[in-house]
PDB file of C-alpha atoms in Angstrom:
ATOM      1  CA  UNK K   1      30.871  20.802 -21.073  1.00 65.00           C
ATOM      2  CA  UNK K   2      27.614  19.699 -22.531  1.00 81.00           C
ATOM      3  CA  UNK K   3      25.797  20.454 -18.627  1.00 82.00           C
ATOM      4  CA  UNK K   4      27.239  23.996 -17.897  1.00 85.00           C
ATOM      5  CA  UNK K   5      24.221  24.382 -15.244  1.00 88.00           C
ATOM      6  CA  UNK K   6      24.172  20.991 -13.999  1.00 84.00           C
ATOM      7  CA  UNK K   7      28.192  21.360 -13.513  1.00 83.00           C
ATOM      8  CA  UNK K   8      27.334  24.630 -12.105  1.00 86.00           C
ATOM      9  CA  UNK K   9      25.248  23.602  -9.245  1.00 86.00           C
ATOM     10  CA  UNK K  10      27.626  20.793  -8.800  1.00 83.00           C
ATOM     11  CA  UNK K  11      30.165  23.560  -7.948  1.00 84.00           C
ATOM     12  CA  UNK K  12      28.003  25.021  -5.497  1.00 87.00           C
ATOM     13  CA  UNK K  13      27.898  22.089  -2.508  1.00 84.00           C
ATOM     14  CA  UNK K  14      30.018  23.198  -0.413  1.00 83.00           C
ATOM     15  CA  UNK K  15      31.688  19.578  -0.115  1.00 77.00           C
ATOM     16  CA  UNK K  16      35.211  18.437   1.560  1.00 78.00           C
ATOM     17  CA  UNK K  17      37.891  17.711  -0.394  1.00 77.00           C
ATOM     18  CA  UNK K  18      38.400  18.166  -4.662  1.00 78.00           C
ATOM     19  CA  UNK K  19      35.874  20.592  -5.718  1.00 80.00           C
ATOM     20  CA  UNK K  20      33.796  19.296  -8.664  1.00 78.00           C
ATOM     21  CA  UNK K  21      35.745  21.190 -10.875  1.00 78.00           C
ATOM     22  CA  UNK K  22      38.922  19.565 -10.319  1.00 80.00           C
ATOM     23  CA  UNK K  23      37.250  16.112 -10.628  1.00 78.00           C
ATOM     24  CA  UNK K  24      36.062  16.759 -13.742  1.00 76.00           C
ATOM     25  CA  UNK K  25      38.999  18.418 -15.655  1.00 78.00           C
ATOM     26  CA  UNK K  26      41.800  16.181 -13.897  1.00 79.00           C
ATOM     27  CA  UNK K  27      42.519  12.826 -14.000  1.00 74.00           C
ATOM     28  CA  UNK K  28      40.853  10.758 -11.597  1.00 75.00           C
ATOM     29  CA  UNK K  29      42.564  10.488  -8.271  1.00 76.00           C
ATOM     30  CA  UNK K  30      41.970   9.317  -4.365  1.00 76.00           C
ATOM     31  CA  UNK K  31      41.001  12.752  -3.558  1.00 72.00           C
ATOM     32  CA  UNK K  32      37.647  12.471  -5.840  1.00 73.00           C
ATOM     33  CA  UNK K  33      36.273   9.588  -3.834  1.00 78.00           C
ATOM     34  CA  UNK K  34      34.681  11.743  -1.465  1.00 78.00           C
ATOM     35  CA  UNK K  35      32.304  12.635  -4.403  1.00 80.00           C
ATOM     36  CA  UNK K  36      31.757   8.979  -4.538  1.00 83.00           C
ATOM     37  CA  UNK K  37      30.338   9.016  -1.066  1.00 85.00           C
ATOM     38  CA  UNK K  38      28.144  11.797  -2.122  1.00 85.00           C
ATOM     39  CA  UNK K  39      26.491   9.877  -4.634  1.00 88.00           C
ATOM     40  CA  UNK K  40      25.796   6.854  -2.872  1.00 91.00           C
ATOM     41  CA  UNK K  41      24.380   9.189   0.400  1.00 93.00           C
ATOM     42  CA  UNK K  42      22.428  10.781  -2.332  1.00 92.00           C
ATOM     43  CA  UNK K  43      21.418   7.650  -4.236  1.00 95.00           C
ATOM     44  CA  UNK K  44      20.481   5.837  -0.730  1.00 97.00           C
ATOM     45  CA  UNK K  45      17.898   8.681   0.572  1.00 97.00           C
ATOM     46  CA  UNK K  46      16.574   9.142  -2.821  1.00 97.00           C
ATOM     47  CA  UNK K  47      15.603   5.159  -2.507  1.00 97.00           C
ATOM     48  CA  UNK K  48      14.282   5.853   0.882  1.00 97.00           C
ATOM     49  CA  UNK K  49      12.155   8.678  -0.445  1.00 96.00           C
ATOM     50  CA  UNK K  50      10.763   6.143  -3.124  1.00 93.00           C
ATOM     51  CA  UNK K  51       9.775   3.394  -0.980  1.00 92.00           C
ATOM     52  CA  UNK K  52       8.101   6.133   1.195  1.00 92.00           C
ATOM     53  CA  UNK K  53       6.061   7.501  -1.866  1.00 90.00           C
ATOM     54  CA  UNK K  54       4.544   4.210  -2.974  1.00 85.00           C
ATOM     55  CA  UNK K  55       3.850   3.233   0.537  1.00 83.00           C
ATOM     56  CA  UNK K  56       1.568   6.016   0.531  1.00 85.00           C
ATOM     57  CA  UNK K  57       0.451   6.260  -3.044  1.00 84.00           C
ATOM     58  CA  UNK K  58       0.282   2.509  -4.406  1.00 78.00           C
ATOM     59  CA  UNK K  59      -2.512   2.137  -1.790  1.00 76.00           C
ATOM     60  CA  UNK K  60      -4.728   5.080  -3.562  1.00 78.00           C
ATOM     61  CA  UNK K  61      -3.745   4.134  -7.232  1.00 77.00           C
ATOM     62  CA  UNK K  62      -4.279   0.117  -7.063  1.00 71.00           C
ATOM     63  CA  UNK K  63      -7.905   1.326  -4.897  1.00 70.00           C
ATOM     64  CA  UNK K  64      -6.451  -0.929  -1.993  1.00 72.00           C
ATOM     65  CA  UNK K  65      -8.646  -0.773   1.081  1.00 73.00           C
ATOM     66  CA  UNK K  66      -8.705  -3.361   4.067  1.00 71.00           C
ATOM     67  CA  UNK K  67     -11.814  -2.856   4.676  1.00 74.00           C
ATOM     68  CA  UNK K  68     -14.498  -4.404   1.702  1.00 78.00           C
ATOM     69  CA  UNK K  69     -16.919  -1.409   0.203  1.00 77.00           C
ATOM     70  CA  UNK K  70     -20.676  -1.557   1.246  1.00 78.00           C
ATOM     71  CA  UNK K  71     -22.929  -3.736  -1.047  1.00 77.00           C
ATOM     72  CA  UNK K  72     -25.117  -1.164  -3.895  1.00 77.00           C
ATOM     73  CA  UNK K  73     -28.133  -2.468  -2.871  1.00 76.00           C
ATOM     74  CA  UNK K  74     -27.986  -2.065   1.096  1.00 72.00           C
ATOM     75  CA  UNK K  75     -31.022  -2.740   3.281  1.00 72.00           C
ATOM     76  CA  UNK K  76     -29.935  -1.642   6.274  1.00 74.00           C
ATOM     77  CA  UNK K  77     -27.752   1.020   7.013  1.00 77.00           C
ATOM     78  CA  UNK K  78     -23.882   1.007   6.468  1.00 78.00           C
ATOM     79  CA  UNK K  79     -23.316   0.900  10.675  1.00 82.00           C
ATOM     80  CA  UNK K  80     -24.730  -2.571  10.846  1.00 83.00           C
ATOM     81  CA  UNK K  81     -22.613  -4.098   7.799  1.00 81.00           C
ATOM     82  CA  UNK K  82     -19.244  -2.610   9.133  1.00 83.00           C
ATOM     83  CA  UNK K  83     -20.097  -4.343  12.490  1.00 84.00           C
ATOM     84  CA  UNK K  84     -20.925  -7.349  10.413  1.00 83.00           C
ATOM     85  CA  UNK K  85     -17.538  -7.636   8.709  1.00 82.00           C
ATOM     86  CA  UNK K  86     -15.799  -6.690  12.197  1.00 83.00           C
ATOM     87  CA  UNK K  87     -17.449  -9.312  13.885  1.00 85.00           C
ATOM     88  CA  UNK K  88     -16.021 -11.537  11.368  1.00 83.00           C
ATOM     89  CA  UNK K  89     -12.607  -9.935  10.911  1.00 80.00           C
ATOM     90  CA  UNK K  90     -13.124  -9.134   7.030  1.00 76.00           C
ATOM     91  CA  UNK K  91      -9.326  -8.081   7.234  1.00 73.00           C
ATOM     92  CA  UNK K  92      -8.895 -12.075   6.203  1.00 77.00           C
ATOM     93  CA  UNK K  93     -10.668 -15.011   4.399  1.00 79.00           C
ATOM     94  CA  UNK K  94     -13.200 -15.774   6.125  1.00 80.00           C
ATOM     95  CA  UNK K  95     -13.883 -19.564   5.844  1.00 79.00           C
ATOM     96  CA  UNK K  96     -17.770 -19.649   6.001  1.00 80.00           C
ATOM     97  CA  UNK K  97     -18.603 -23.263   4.937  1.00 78.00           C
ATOM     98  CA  UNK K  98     -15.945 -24.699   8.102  1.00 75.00           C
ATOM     99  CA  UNK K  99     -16.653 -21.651  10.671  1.00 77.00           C
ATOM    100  CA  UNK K 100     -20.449 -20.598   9.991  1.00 80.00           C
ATOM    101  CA  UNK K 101     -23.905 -22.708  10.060  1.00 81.00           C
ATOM    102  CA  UNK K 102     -26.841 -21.260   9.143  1.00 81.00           C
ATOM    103  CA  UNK K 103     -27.243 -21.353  13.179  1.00 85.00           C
ATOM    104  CA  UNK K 104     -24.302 -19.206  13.629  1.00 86.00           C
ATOM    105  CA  UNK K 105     -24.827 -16.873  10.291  1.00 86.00           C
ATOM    106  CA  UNK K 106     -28.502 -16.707  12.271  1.00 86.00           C
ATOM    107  CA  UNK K 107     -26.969 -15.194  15.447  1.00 87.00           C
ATOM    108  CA  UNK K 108     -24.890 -13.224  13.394  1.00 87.00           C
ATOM    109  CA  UNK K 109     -27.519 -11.412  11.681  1.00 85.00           C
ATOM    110  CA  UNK K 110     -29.948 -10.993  15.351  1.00 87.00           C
ATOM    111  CA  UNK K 111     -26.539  -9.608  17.164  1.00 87.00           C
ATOM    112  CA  UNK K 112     -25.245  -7.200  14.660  1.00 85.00           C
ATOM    113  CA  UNK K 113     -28.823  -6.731  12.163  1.00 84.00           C
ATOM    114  CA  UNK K 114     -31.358  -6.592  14.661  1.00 82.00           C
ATOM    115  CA  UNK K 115     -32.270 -10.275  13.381  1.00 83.00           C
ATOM    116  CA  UNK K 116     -32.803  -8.058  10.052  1.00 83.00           C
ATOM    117  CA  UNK K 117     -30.499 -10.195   7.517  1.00 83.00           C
ATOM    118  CA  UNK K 118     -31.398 -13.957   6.498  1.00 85.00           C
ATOM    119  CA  UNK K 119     -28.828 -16.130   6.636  1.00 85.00           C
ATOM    120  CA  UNK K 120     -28.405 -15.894   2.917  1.00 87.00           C
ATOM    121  CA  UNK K 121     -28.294 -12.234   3.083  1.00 86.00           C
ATOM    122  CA  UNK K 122     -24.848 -12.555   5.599  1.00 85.00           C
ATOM    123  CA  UNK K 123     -23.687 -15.483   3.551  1.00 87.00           C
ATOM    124  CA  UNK K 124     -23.836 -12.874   0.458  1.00 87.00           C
ATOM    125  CA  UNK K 125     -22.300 -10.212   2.231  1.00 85.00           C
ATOM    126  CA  UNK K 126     -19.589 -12.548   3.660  1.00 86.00           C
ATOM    127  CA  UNK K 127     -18.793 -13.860   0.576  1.00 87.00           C
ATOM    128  CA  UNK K 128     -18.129 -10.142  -1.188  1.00 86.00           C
ATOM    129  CA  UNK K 129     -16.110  -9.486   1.745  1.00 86.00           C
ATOM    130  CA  UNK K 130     -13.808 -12.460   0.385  1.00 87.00           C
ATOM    131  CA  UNK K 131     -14.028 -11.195  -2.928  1.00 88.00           C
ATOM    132  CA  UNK K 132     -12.893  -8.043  -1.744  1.00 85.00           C
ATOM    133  CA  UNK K 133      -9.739 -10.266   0.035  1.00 84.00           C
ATOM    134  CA  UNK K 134      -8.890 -11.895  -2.954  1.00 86.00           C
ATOM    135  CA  UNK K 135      -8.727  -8.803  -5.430  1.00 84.00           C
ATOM    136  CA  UNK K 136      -6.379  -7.369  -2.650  1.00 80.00           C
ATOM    137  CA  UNK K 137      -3.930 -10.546  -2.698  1.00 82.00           C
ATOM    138  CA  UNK K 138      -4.468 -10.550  -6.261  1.00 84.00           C
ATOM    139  CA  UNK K 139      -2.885  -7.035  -6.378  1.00 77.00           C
ATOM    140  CA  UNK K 140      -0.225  -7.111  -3.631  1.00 76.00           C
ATOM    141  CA  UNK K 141       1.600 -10.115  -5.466  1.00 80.00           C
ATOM    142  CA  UNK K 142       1.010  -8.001  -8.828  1.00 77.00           C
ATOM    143  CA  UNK K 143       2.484  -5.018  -7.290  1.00 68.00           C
ATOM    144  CA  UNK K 144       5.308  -6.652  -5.852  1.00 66.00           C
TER     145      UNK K 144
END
């Protein structure tokens, strides 16, 4: 055998039916399906434990947050952005030329700011939280 430890440990499961021995050194025979179902148990949970790792991992390797990272330059502090983007849902596009006027962008920024934002400032911020969307759509369909 060119994998005496491999066969070795393949001796070891305790397993119903041929012992791995006798399916390698004999001709092939009903009795050494069991071994098939083995394989495919074996092949099946080591899939499972796959999809498990890169539902946790792909997230931290592709930098995949739902949740857009505070602008560098911030004039306020980070509370007041985060309630911002929640009042907008910045989970999703937000669609600022159909849902907000500068009336609206106005409230906006006296609800959430303390009336500290202009309208151009929440239209900025708005917009990188779309940016932010995109890159993450961009990815998903690139990590597919």
């Amino acid at each position: 055998s060119k994998f005496p430890g491999l066969h070795r440990v393949m001796e070891a499961i305790p397993y119903p039916g041929a012992s791995w021995n006798e399916v390698i050194t004999t001709m092939p025979s009903f009795s050494h399906l069991h071994w098939s179902f083995l394989f495919a148990i074996l092949s099946v949970l080591l899939q499972i434990f796959c999809f498990i790792l890169t539902k946790i991992f792909a997230p931290l390797l592709i930098g995949y947050t739902s949740t857009p990272p505070l602008p560098k330059r911030m004039k306020l502090n980070k509370k007041c952005y985060i309630a911002l983007g929640e009042a907008c849902n910045y989970t999703k596009m937000i669609d600022i030329k159909k849902t907000y006027n500068s009336n609206d962008l106005n409230e906006l920024s006296s609800k959430y700011c303390d009336g500290k934002l202009s309208t151009k400032e929440v239209e900025k911020y708005l917009k990188h939280c779309n940016k932010h969307h995109r890159e993450i759509m961009k990815n998903e369909k690139r990590f597919q």
